[in-house]
Structure formats: C-alpha cells, structure tokens
Short mmCIF file of C-alpha atoms in Angstrom, two decimals:
data_model
loop_
_atom_site.label_atom_id
_atom_site.label_comp_id
_atom_site.label_asym_id
_atom_site.label_seq_id
_atom_site.Cartn_x
_atom_site.Cartn_y
_atom_site.Cartn_z
CA MET A 19 70.70 221.86 103.79
CA ALA A 20 73.32 224.48 102.97
CA LEU A 21 70.96 226.10 100.44
CA ILE A 22 68.15 226.24 103.01
CA ALA A 23 70.52 227.94 105.45
CA LEU A 24 71.66 230.37 102.74
CA LEU A 25 68.03 231.23 101.99
CA LEU A 26 66.87 231.58 105.60
CA LEU A 27 69.88 233.50 106.89
CA PRO A 28 68.92 236.99 105.60
CA LEU A 29 65.26 236.41 106.49
CA VAL A 30 66.17 235.54 110.09
CA GLY A 31 68.83 238.26 110.17
CA GLY A 32 66.16 240.82 109.30
CA VAL A 33 64.03 239.71 112.25
CA ILE A 34 66.99 239.96 114.61
CA ALA A 35 67.92 243.41 113.25
CA PHE A 36 64.37 244.59 113.90
CA VAL A 37 64.34 243.20 117.45
CA VAL A 38 67.71 244.62 118.55
CA ALA A 39 67.07 248.11 117.11
CA GLY A 40 67.73 250.97 119.51
CA ARG A 41 70.66 249.31 121.25
CA GLY A 42 73.38 251.54 119.88
CA GLU A 43 74.04 250.58 116.27
CA ALA A 44 73.19 246.92 116.85
CA GLU A 45 70.79 246.59 113.91
CA ARG A 46 73.49 247.80 111.51
CA TRP A 47 76.10 245.36 112.78
CA VAL A 48 73.60 242.49 112.77
CA SER A 49 72.82 243.25 109.11
CA ILE A 50 76.51 243.40 108.18
CA ALA A 51 77.18 240.13 110.03
CA THR A 52 74.24 238.50 108.23
CA PHE A 53 75.49 239.46 104.79
CA ALA A 54 79.09 238.56 105.65
CA LEU A 55 77.99 235.13 106.86
CA MET A 56 76.09 234.70 103.58
CA LEU A 57 79.35 235.26 101.70
CA VAL A 58 81.16 232.72 103.87
CA MET A 59 78.43 230.12 103.33
CA LEU A 60 78.37 230.79 99.59
CA PHE A 61 82.14 230.37 99.36
CA ALA A 62 81.90 227.09 101.28
CA ILE A 63 79.20 225.79 98.90
CA VAL A 64 81.16 226.70 95.77
CA ALA A 65 84.56 225.59 97.09
CA GLY A 66 83.25 222.24 98.31
CA ALA A 67 81.17 221.47 95.23
CA PRO A 68 81.96 218.53 92.95
CA ASP A 69 82.87 219.19 89.34
CA ALA A 70 79.27 219.07 88.13
CA ARG A 71 76.58 221.24 86.54
CA TRP A 72 75.18 222.28 89.92
CA TYR A 73 77.21 223.21 92.97
CA ALA A 74 74.39 222.13 95.28
CA ARG A 75 70.82 220.79 95.04
CA PHE A 76 68.08 220.45 97.63
CA GLU A 77 64.63 218.98 97.07
CA TYR A 78 61.89 218.37 99.61
CA PRO A 79 58.29 217.36 98.71
CA TRP A 80 56.52 220.10 100.62
CA VAL A 81 52.92 219.52 99.41
CA PRO A 82 53.29 216.44 97.20
CA SER A 83 49.55 216.00 96.62
CA PHE A 84 49.56 219.31 94.74
CA GLY A 85 53.00 218.88 93.16
CA ILE A 86 54.64 221.60 95.26
CA SER A 87 58.20 221.01 96.35
CA ILE A 88 61.03 223.05 97.78
CA ASP A 89 63.52 222.64 94.94
CA LEU A 90 66.68 224.71 95.27
CA ALA A 91 69.78 224.64 93.08
CA ILE A 92 72.80 226.84 92.59
CA ASP A 93 75.26 227.06 89.69
CA GLY A 94 77.78 229.68 88.63
CA LEU A 95 75.19 232.24 87.53
CA SER A 96 73.14 231.87 90.71
CA ALA A 97 76.28 231.96 92.85
CA ALA A 98 77.51 235.16 91.20
CA LEU A 99 74.18 236.90 91.72
CA VAL A 100 73.82 235.69 95.32
CA GLY A 101 77.35 236.94 96.00
CA ILE A 102 76.44 240.32 94.50
CA ALA A 103 73.34 240.39 96.71
CA ALA A 104 75.38 239.86 99.87
CA VAL A 105 78.03 242.42 98.91
CA LEU A 106 75.43 245.03 98.01
CA GLY A 107 73.67 244.32 101.31
CA ILE A 108 76.82 245.31 103.21
CA ILE A 109 77.27 248.37 101.00
CA CYS A 110 73.66 249.44 101.60
CA VAL A 111 74.23 249.36 105.35
CA THR A 112 77.38 251.46 105.11
CA ALA A 113 75.80 253.87 102.62
CA SER A 114 72.82 254.52 104.91
CA TRP A 115 74.80 254.85 108.15
CA GLN A 116 74.21 258.60 108.39
CA GLU A 117 71.18 258.92 106.12
CA ILE A 118 68.82 256.62 108.05
CA ARG A 119 68.14 257.60 111.66
CA THR A 120 64.38 256.99 112.00
CA ASP A 121 62.93 253.49 112.31
CA SER A 122 66.39 252.10 111.71
CA GLY A 123 65.42 248.60 112.85
CA LEU A 124 62.64 248.29 110.28
CA PHE A 125 64.90 249.77 107.60
CA HIS A 126 67.62 247.18 108.11
CA ALA A 127 65.02 244.42 108.38
CA CYS A 128 63.69 245.48 104.97
CA LEU A 129 67.23 245.43 103.56
CA CYS A 130 67.75 241.86 104.79
CA TRP A 131 64.32 240.70 103.61
CA THR A 132 64.79 242.22 100.15
CA VAL A 133 68.13 240.43 99.78
CA GLY A 134 66.62 237.21 101.16
CA ALA A 135 63.73 237.27 98.70
CA THR A 136 66.05 237.88 95.74
CA VAL A 137 68.21 234.96 96.87
CA GLY A 138 65.03 232.89 96.79
CA VAL A 139 64.45 234.00 93.19
CA PHE A 140 68.01 233.12 92.18
CA ILE A 141 68.01 229.57 93.59
CA SER A 142 64.37 228.38 93.39
CA PHE A 143 63.39 225.89 90.68
CA ASP A 144 59.87 225.10 91.83
CA LEU A 145 57.86 227.67 89.86
CA LEU A 146 55.35 228.27 92.65
CA ILE A 147 58.12 228.93 95.17
CA PHE A 148 59.88 231.08 92.56
CA ALA A 149 56.68 233.11 92.06
CA PHE A 150 56.29 233.44 95.83
CA PHE A 151 59.72 235.01 96.24
CA TRP A 152 59.16 237.08 93.08
CA GLU A 153 56.16 238.76 94.70
CA ALA A 154 57.59 238.72 98.23
CA MET A 155 60.57 240.89 97.32
CA LEU A 156 58.17 243.71 96.37
CA ILE A 157 56.94 244.22 99.95
CA PRO A 158 60.20 245.25 101.68
CA SER A 159 61.29 247.15 98.54
CA PHE A 160 58.02 249.07 98.55
CA THR A 161 58.53 249.88 102.23
CA LEU A 162 62.06 251.18 101.64
CA ILE A 163 60.80 253.64 99.03
CA ALA A 164 57.55 254.65 100.75
CA VAL A 165 58.99 255.25 104.23
CA TRP A 166 62.55 256.50 103.68
CA GLY A 167 62.32 257.98 100.18
CA HIS A 168 62.20 261.63 99.12
CA GLY A 169 59.59 263.87 97.54
CA ASP A 170 56.49 262.05 96.34
CA LYS A 171 57.84 258.80 97.75
CA GLU A 172 54.41 257.24 98.33
CA GLY A 173 53.41 257.80 94.70
CA ALA A 174 56.68 256.33 93.42
CA ALA A 175 56.34 253.33 95.74
CA LEU A 176 52.75 252.67 94.66
CA LYS A 177 53.67 252.86 90.98
CA PHE A 178 56.53 250.43 91.59
CA LEU A 179 54.22 248.04 93.47
CA ILE A 180 51.32 248.17 90.99
CA PHE A 181 53.44 247.64 87.88
CA ASN A 182 55.39 244.74 89.32
CA ALA A 183 52.58 243.06 91.25
CA VAL A 184 50.18 243.10 88.30
CA ALA A 185 52.86 241.79 85.92
CA GLY A 186 53.62 239.04 88.42
CA PHE A 187 50.14 237.61 87.86
CA GLY A 188 51.21 236.72 84.31
CA LEU A 189 54.06 234.66 85.74
CA LEU A 190 51.76 232.99 88.26
CA ALA A 191 49.06 232.22 85.67
CA ALA A 192 51.61 230.70 83.28
CA ALA A 193 53.09 228.62 86.11
CA PHE A 194 49.66 227.21 87.00
CA ALA A 195 48.90 226.52 83.33
CA LEU A 196 52.19 224.67 82.86
CA ALA A 197 51.66 222.59 86.00
CA SER A 198 48.19 221.57 84.83
CA MET A 199 49.58 220.36 81.47
CA ALA A 200 52.03 217.94 83.07
CA ASP A 201 51.23 214.20 83.28
CA HIS A 202 51.17 214.61 87.05
CA MET A 203 50.68 217.91 88.83
CA THR A 204 54.09 219.50 89.40
CA PHE A 205 55.69 222.93 89.52
CA ASN A 206 59.22 221.52 89.31
CA ALA A 207 61.00 223.36 86.48
CA PHE A 208 63.29 220.40 85.75
CA GLU A 209 60.26 218.12 85.29
CA LEU A 210 58.30 220.69 83.30
CA ALA A 211 61.27 221.16 80.97
CA LYS A 212 60.80 217.55 79.80
CA MET A 213 57.30 218.22 78.47
CA LYS A 214 56.76 218.33 74.71
CA LEU A 215 54.57 221.38 74.20
CA SER A 216 53.54 222.70 70.82
CA THR A 217 55.25 225.89 69.68
CA PRO A 218 52.08 228.08 69.94
CA VAL A 219 51.52 226.90 73.52
CA GLN A 220 55.15 227.65 74.37
CA VAL A 221 54.79 231.14 72.94
CA TRP A 222 51.73 231.88 75.07
CA MET A 223 53.36 230.50 78.21
CA LEU A 224 56.52 232.49 77.49
CA LEU A 225 54.53 235.69 77.10
CA GLY A 226 53.06 235.17 80.58
CA PHE A 227 56.53 234.75 82.08
CA SER A 228 57.98 237.56 79.99
CA LEU A 229 55.42 240.10 81.18
CA ALA A 230 56.86 239.86 84.69
CA PHE A 231 60.44 239.74 83.46
CA MET A 232 60.08 242.71 81.09
CA VAL A 233 58.51 244.92 83.76
CA LYS A 234 61.29 244.10 86.21
CA LEU A 235 63.88 244.69 83.46
CA SER A 236 62.13 248.05 82.85
CA VAL A 237 62.05 247.55 79.09
CA PRO A 238 59.96 250.26 77.38
CA PRO A 239 56.96 250.50 77.39
CA PHE A 240 57.00 248.70 80.77
CA HIS A 241 59.50 251.10 82.35
CA ALA A 242 57.30 253.88 83.73
CA TRP A 243 57.81 252.83 87.35
CA LEU A 244 61.60 252.94 87.24
CA PRO A 245 62.65 256.64 86.94
CA GLU A 246 60.54 257.76 89.91
CA ALA A 247 61.41 254.73 92.04
CA HIS A 248 65.15 255.16 91.44
CA THR A 249 65.10 258.93 91.88
CA LEU A 250 62.95 259.13 95.01
CA ALA A 251 64.21 256.03 96.82
CA PRO A 252 66.82 256.34 99.58
CA THR A 253 70.37 255.57 98.49
CA ALA A 254 70.19 251.98 99.71
CA GLY A 255 66.88 251.49 97.90
CA SER A 256 68.35 252.75 94.63
CA ILE A 257 71.36 250.44 95.04
CA LEU A 258 69.12 247.41 95.58
CA LEU A 259 66.84 248.34 92.70
CA ALA A 260 69.71 248.75 90.24
CA GLY A 261 72.01 246.04 91.55
CA LEU A 262 69.50 243.31 92.39
CA LEU A 263 65.86 243.78 91.46
CA LEU A 264 66.47 244.62 87.81
CA LYS A 265 68.70 241.54 87.60
CA THR A 266 65.90 239.24 88.71
CA GLY A 267 64.13 240.05 85.42
CA ALA A 268 67.27 239.39 83.40
CA TYR A 269 67.93 236.21 85.37
CA GLY A 270 64.39 234.87 84.86
CA LEU A 271 64.55 235.49 81.12
CA PHE A 272 68.05 233.98 80.85
CA ARG A 273 67.23 230.93 82.95
CA PHE A 274 63.66 229.87 82.22
CA SER A 275 62.98 230.95 78.63
CA PRO A 276 65.35 228.44 76.96
CA MET A 277 64.79 225.87 79.69
CA LEU A 278 60.98 225.68 79.52
CA PHE A 279 60.12 227.17 76.13
CA PRO A 280 62.99 226.54 73.67
CA ASP A 281 60.87 226.62 70.53
CA GLY A 282 58.72 229.51 71.71
CA ALA A 283 61.83 231.50 72.62
CA MET A 284 63.17 231.14 69.08
CA VAL A 285 59.87 232.43 67.66
CA VAL A 286 59.72 235.43 70.00
CA ALA A 287 63.47 236.22 69.90
CA PRO A 288 63.44 238.59 66.86
CA TYR A 289 60.75 240.72 68.50
CA GLY A 290 62.75 240.76 71.73
CA ILE A 291 65.85 241.96 69.92
CA ALA A 292 63.86 244.72 68.20
CA LEU A 293 62.21 245.79 71.47
CA GLY A 294 65.61 245.81 73.18
CA ALA A 295 67.14 247.95 70.43
CA VAL A 296 64.34 250.52 70.64
CA GLY A 297 64.51 250.55 74.43
CA ALA A 298 68.28 250.94 74.53
CA LEU A 299 68.14 253.91 72.14
CA TYR A 300 65.25 255.43 74.08
CA GLY A 301 66.90 255.04 77.48
CA GLY A 302 70.19 256.50 76.27
CA LEU A 303 68.63 259.47 74.48
CA VAL A 304 66.36 260.39 77.41
CA ALA A 305 69.33 260.09 79.80
CA CYS A 306 71.16 262.71 77.74
CA GLY A 307 68.50 265.31 78.61
CA GLN A 308 68.38 264.81 82.38
CA ASN A 309 69.67 267.41 84.85
CA ASP A 310 69.00 265.30 87.95
CA ALA A 311 72.08 263.08 88.30
CA LYS A 312 70.13 260.23 89.88
CA ARG A 313 67.43 260.31 87.21
CA LEU A 314 70.12 260.33 84.53
CA VAL A 315 71.65 257.13 85.90
CA ALA A 316 68.16 255.61 86.19
CA TYR A 317 67.57 256.06 82.46
CA THR A 318 70.98 254.61 81.66
CA SER A 319 69.84 251.50 83.53
CA ILE A 320 66.98 251.17 81.05
CA ALA A 321 69.48 251.30 78.19
CA HIS A 322 71.78 248.70 79.74
CA MET A 323 68.94 246.33 80.65
CA CYS A 324 67.77 246.50 77.04
CA ILE A 325 71.27 245.56 75.88
CA ILE A 326 71.01 242.51 78.16
CA LEU A 327 67.61 241.71 76.63
CA MET A 328 69.12 241.85 73.13
CA GLY A 329 71.94 239.53 74.19
CA ILE A 330 69.56 236.95 75.69
CA CYS A 331 67.23 237.01 72.68
CA ALA A 332 70.13 236.68 70.20
CA GLY A 333 70.60 233.15 71.53
CA VAL A 334 74.24 232.67 70.44
CA GLN A 335 77.15 231.97 72.76
CA TYR A 336 78.87 235.36 72.48
CA ALA A 337 75.65 237.30 73.09
CA LEU A 338 74.53 235.12 75.98
CA ALA A 339 77.96 235.36 77.61
CA GLY A 340 77.87 239.14 77.18
CA ALA A 341 74.38 239.37 78.68
CA ALA A 342 75.45 237.33 81.72
CA VAL A 343 78.61 239.41 82.21
CA GLU A 344 76.66 242.65 81.78
CA MET A 345 74.27 241.61 84.56
CA ILE A 346 77.19 241.58 86.97
CA ALA A 347 78.97 244.59 85.45
CA HIS A 348 75.90 246.79 85.68
CA SER A 349 75.43 245.78 89.32
CA PHE A 350 78.90 247.15 90.07
CA SER A 351 78.76 250.39 88.07
CA ALA A 352 75.15 251.47 88.64
CA SER A 353 75.28 250.65 92.36
CA ALA A 354 78.49 252.67 92.71
CA LEU A 355 77.02 255.68 90.91
CA PHE A 356 73.88 255.65 93.07
CA LEU A 357 76.08 255.35 96.16
CA LEU A 358 78.20 258.32 95.09
CA ILE A 359 75.24 260.49 94.07
CA GLY A 360 73.53 259.69 97.38
CA ALA A 361 76.64 260.65 99.33
CA LEU A 362 76.90 263.89 97.35
CA TYR A 363 73.24 264.67 98.00
CA GLU A 364 73.80 264.24 101.75
CA ARG A 365 76.48 266.94 101.57
CA THR A 366 74.90 269.42 99.15
CA ASN A 367 71.16 268.68 99.32
CA THR A 368 70.96 268.76 95.51
CA ARG A 369 71.39 266.40 92.58
CA ASP A 370 71.00 269.07 89.91
CA LEU A 371 74.00 269.01 87.57
CA ARG A 372 73.59 272.77 87.02
CA GLU A 373 74.22 273.40 90.72
CA LEU A 374 77.16 271.04 91.15
CA GLY A 375 80.72 270.78 89.83
CA GLY A 376 84.38 271.15 90.64
CA LEU A 377 84.83 267.98 92.67
CA GLN A 378 88.37 267.60 91.34
CA GLN A 379 89.22 270.75 93.32
CA THR A 380 87.35 270.08 96.56
CA ALA A 381 86.96 266.30 96.84
CA PRO A 382 89.57 264.38 94.80
CA ARG A 383 88.46 260.90 95.95
CA PHE A 384 84.90 261.75 94.93
CA ALA A 385 86.18 262.95 91.58
CA ALA A 386 88.32 259.84 90.99
CA ALA A 387 85.43 257.52 91.85
CA PHE A 388 83.00 259.35 89.57
CA SER A 389 85.59 259.27 86.78
CA LEU A 390 86.08 255.50 87.06
CA PHE A 391 82.40 254.63 87.09
CA CYS A 392 81.54 257.10 84.34
CA ALA A 393 84.19 255.26 82.30
CA ALA A 394 82.35 252.03 83.11
CA LEU A 395 79.05 253.68 82.17
CA LEU A 396 80.32 254.34 78.65
CA ALA A 397 81.94 250.87 78.51
CA LEU A 398 85.57 251.89 78.16
CA PRO A 399 88.02 249.00 77.66
CA GLY A 400 89.33 247.71 80.97
CA THR A 401 85.95 247.92 82.68
CA ALA A 402 83.50 245.06 83.18
CA ASN A 403 80.84 246.87 81.14
CA PHE A 404 83.08 246.80 78.08
CA ALA A 405 83.51 243.04 78.34
CA GLY A 406 79.77 242.50 78.59
CA GLU A 407 78.60 244.94 75.92
CA ALA A 408 81.34 244.02 73.43
CA LEU A 409 80.36 240.35 73.62
CA VAL A 410 76.69 241.22 73.16
CA VAL A 411 77.41 243.35 70.08
CA VAL A 412 79.62 240.65 68.52
CA GLY A 413 76.94 238.06 69.15
CA ILE A 414 74.16 240.19 67.65
CA PHE A 415 76.28 240.72 64.52
CA GLN A 416 76.10 236.94 64.08
CA VAL A 417 72.31 237.18 64.03
CA THR A 418 71.36 240.53 62.49
CA TRP A 419 73.63 243.37 61.46
CA ILE A 420 70.84 245.98 61.53
CA PHE A 421 70.15 245.61 65.24
CA ALA A 422 73.85 245.17 65.92
CA LEU A 423 74.33 248.67 64.49
CA ALA A 424 71.56 249.88 66.81
CA ALA A 425 73.42 248.35 69.76
CA LEU A 426 76.61 250.08 68.62
CA SER A 427 74.69 253.37 68.40
CA THR A 428 73.81 253.09 72.09
CA LEU A 429 77.53 252.97 72.88
CA VAL A 430 77.94 256.28 71.03
CA ILE A 431 75.02 257.77 72.95
CA SER A 432 76.59 256.57 76.21
CA VAL A 433 79.55 258.84 75.50
CA ILE A 434 77.19 261.82 75.60
CA TYR A 435 75.43 261.06 78.87
CA ALA A 436 78.51 259.74 80.66
CA THR A 437 80.68 262.73 79.78
CA ARG A 438 77.80 265.07 80.60
CA LEU A 439 77.54 263.50 84.05
CA LEU A 440 81.30 263.68 84.50
CA LYS A 441 81.48 267.32 83.39
CA GLY A 442 78.57 268.32 85.62
CA LEU A 443 80.04 266.76 88.75
CA VAL A 444 83.82 266.69 88.45
CA PHE A 445 84.88 269.65 86.30
CA GLY A 446 84.07 273.34 86.22
CA VAL A 447 83.81 275.79 89.11
CA ALA A 448 83.50 274.23 92.54
CA ARG A 449 79.88 274.46 93.71
CA PRO A 450 78.77 274.85 96.45
CA THR A 451 81.59 277.38 96.76
CA ASP A 452 82.33 276.46 100.37
CA GLY A 453 83.64 273.09 99.22
CA THR A 454 82.37 269.52 99.56
CA ARG A 455 83.56 267.04 102.16
CA ASP A 456 85.35 264.14 100.49
CA LEU A 457 84.39 260.46 100.79
CA GLY A 458 84.62 259.09 104.31
CA PRO A 459 86.16 255.71 105.24
CA ARG A 460 82.89 253.73 105.02
CA GLU A 461 81.93 255.27 101.68
CA TYR A 462 85.45 254.96 100.31
CA GLY A 463 85.64 251.30 101.34
CA ALA A 464 82.36 250.51 99.55
CA VAL A 465 83.57 252.32 96.42
CA LEU A 466 86.85 250.38 96.45
CA VAL A 467 84.99 247.06 96.59
CA LEU A 468 82.83 247.98 93.59
CA ALA A 469 85.82 249.40 91.73
CA ALA A 470 87.77 246.18 92.32
CA GLY A 471 84.93 244.15 90.84
CA THR A 472 84.61 246.45 87.83
CA LEU A 473 88.31 246.36 87.06
CA MET A 474 88.90 242.67 87.80
CA VAL A 475 86.13 241.54 85.43
CA GLY A 476 87.16 244.18 82.90
CA LEU A 477 90.82 243.22 82.86
CA TYR A 478 90.32 239.47 83.30
CA PRO A 479 86.79 238.63 82.10
CA GLN A 480 87.56 234.92 81.94
CA SER A 481 87.48 234.89 85.75
CA LEU A 482 83.73 235.50 85.52
CA ILE A 483 82.97 233.82 82.19
CA GLY A 484 84.45 230.55 83.44
CA LEU A 485 82.08 230.66 86.41
CA LEU A 486 79.09 231.41 84.17
CA GLU A 487 79.96 229.00 81.34
CA PRO A 488 77.67 226.07 82.36
CA ALA A 489 74.66 228.39 82.61
CA ILE A 490 75.55 229.99 79.27
CA LYS A 491 75.74 226.60 77.54
CA ALA A 492 72.43 225.56 79.10
CA ALA A 493 70.79 228.68 77.67
CA LEU A 494 71.94 227.97 74.11
CA PRO A 495 69.22 226.72 71.74
CA HIS A 496 69.35 222.95 71.37
CA LEU A 497 68.81 222.57 67.66
CA PRO A 498 67.96 219.13 66.21
#
C-alpha cells in the first residue's frame, strides 16, 4: 500500500492546494508539505526494502475480465526519478513564489498533478495504467504553459499538447496489440515480457512505443514542440519539462524496450544510435546560435537527450549506466539553469544575452551559480554530467567508433554554447547598468540543493550507479 500512497499523495495534495488557495500562502505550503512527505515516504520504502530486485510491489486485479490490473513496482531507477520529481516540485514552488500571483491555487494544483502523473509513469507496470498516466501528465503541463506562460503561450501549449497526445496513440495502440496477442488478455508488462514474439512483430510494437518516447525525448525530427514550450513556459513549467517530462521518454525507452522487445530492440538499435548522433549534433549547433538564454538551454536539452538515446541504444553496460546517470545529471543542471534564467528575467525583464552581462560585478552568487552549472553543461570533470556522458561515450566506442566520435564532437560543441552563455551573463560590462539584485534565500537554497546533487554524483558517481545497477543489468541484452 505504500506505493499507492506515494502515487495518490501529490494528486490529493493538488486538490487541497486548490481548495485552500487565497488563505495567505496556504497553497504554497501545502504543495511543499506534499512533496516533502513524498520524500519521507520514498526514503521509508527504500530503507525498509529487502535486498531484492524491487524495493516494493503492489498488484490489484482492477478489471480482471479485461486483464487490467493496478501493478506498481519501484526499483533504484524509479526511486531516483521519483525522488527527483519530489525535489523539483519543492524547487518549483520556491521558484514561483514571486512570479505567480494570479490563480495561485490552480497553479500549485497543476504542479502537484504533473508530479503525481509522472510518478505514475515511473512506477506503473500495467501498460494501460502506464498509458493513462502518460497522457494524464499532459493536461496540467499544458495548463501551466497556456495560463502562466509568456508571449504566444497558447500556441506553444497547443503545439506541446498536439505533438505529445498524437504520439501517445502509438503507445496505446501497441499496448492494445500486445495485450491481444497474449494467451489471456493482460496488460501486465511482466506477463507480456514472457511472450515469444517474432522479431518483425517486436519491431513494429517497439516502433509504436518509440513514437511516444521519441517525441517526449524531443529527438529530431520530433522536437518541434520543445523550444517554444521551454522558452514561453513559466519558470516552474520549464523546470518540470526539463527535469521530469523529458525523462519520462528516456525512462520508457530504457525500461520497456529491452523488457518487452529484446530482439526488436537489437534490430532497431543501430538506427537509434544514428538518429541520436544526428540529433545531438543538431541540438548543440543550433544552441550555439541562440541569443535568448532560455532558448539556448532548451536546445542543449535536445543534445543531451540524444546522448541518452545513443547510450540506451548501444545496449552495453557502460553506455546504459551512462544513460541512466545522465538522466539524473541533466535533471539537476538543466533545472538549475532554467531556475537561474527565470530569476534573472524577473529582475531584468529580458533573456537576451546581448542585453545582459557583468553578474560577477553586481550579483556574485548569481555569477557563481551560473558558472557551476555552465561547467556541468559542458560536462567538466567533477560534475554529474561528466560521469554520465563519459560512460556513454566509452560504451559507444565498444559498439561503433564512428558514432562514438560524433558523440565526442558534441562535447566539443558544448564548450562553445556553454562558454557563450557564461560570457553573455557573467562577464563583460554590467547590464542593466543600475545593477541586478542577487539571489534571495529561497532561490539560493534551491540552487544549493541542485548544486549538491551535481557535485555529489560527479565526485562520487558510484553513489548513484550502485542504486541504478539492478535496472542497468535488467536492460542489458540477454544473448543466448
């Protein structure tokens, strides 16, 4: 029942936040308490778990006549992502404390519901329930962009919704097809994994799943929704998009491709590596030409998600470990950069690198934070991103040296866009010339949490790899 409570907590917390809105800052504190309680419950599940593959399992035959069950499970990978979800939820509340003043109850309800739906994605192993949460997380995310975004926020929100909702039908169709092929109707992923499907059938089923996963990963040419959604969303929306929603695509590909379609995954893998290499180069090169700081970071997310795609498709232990670590590392670094750029926009009303600069003179904590996370962006040793991307590159070298060189090239390109971002914000003449207020206590606290995660995983990656190891081994191809 602990997993049911973990799943329902943010959904119920969102309702409470909506109801108590207008009573001081009650909705904000309810949201923070909800996410904090999630962390406590998660710690209790992990700490009290036996030494087994899964920390906790829950199964209930919800509609047995149609093979639908509530099947929840959590391992190290799921636990890490659920923990990230709760931490980012708290950070989103603190980041939006001054920015969001209209319809605050609905805003914080949408934050809780987005986190709750992603938790459902990370722990559901009934494919119909998984698909339900996959689509459900789009609704509060859409609302965050459409109501509290900037500029053409409605257009960006609609593009986000259409791309992801349409791609989700591929996932749903493949889930129904798989269930119909079983000896008895079931959507249980553990049962479906036992089926002996021909390789062509596995490839077709995998393509249905991958359509949804690739769009959420924002792999070119399925990325068109991402730059506008990231750029025009409120700060909290950008943090959730980068830190959570993109990771659901990576998680789905990492978890279900080798589990349900091992032979099909091996057939499709070379094409996935090639697509990831092209996408990583594209995302990095386009990022180099951006003047809007938020849009620049959005394109770097495309590059990093494509590196994760290459690691998953490589299918060797080093690459899979790197892809899993990079999921977490990117959540830290990208979320921090969107937080910092949002805070800077609140003060200056601009994100144009040509109109900013000189933070080392006027706001030293701002400058130090940007410096650290720009170092993570270009994967300097000592940061979590280095641990993830280095493992991916080593793993790809074991499979194909040509695409490994392409992955290395993206690290060179990252030097250009990261240093350009750093130069445009931290160095040069202070602009606006009247100075910029430095990070406040709430913002600084959120930055310190993300910095601690980036440095801890970067300096001691085994602390995370040990947690992820069972999921990594399960994702390895099981060759005869």
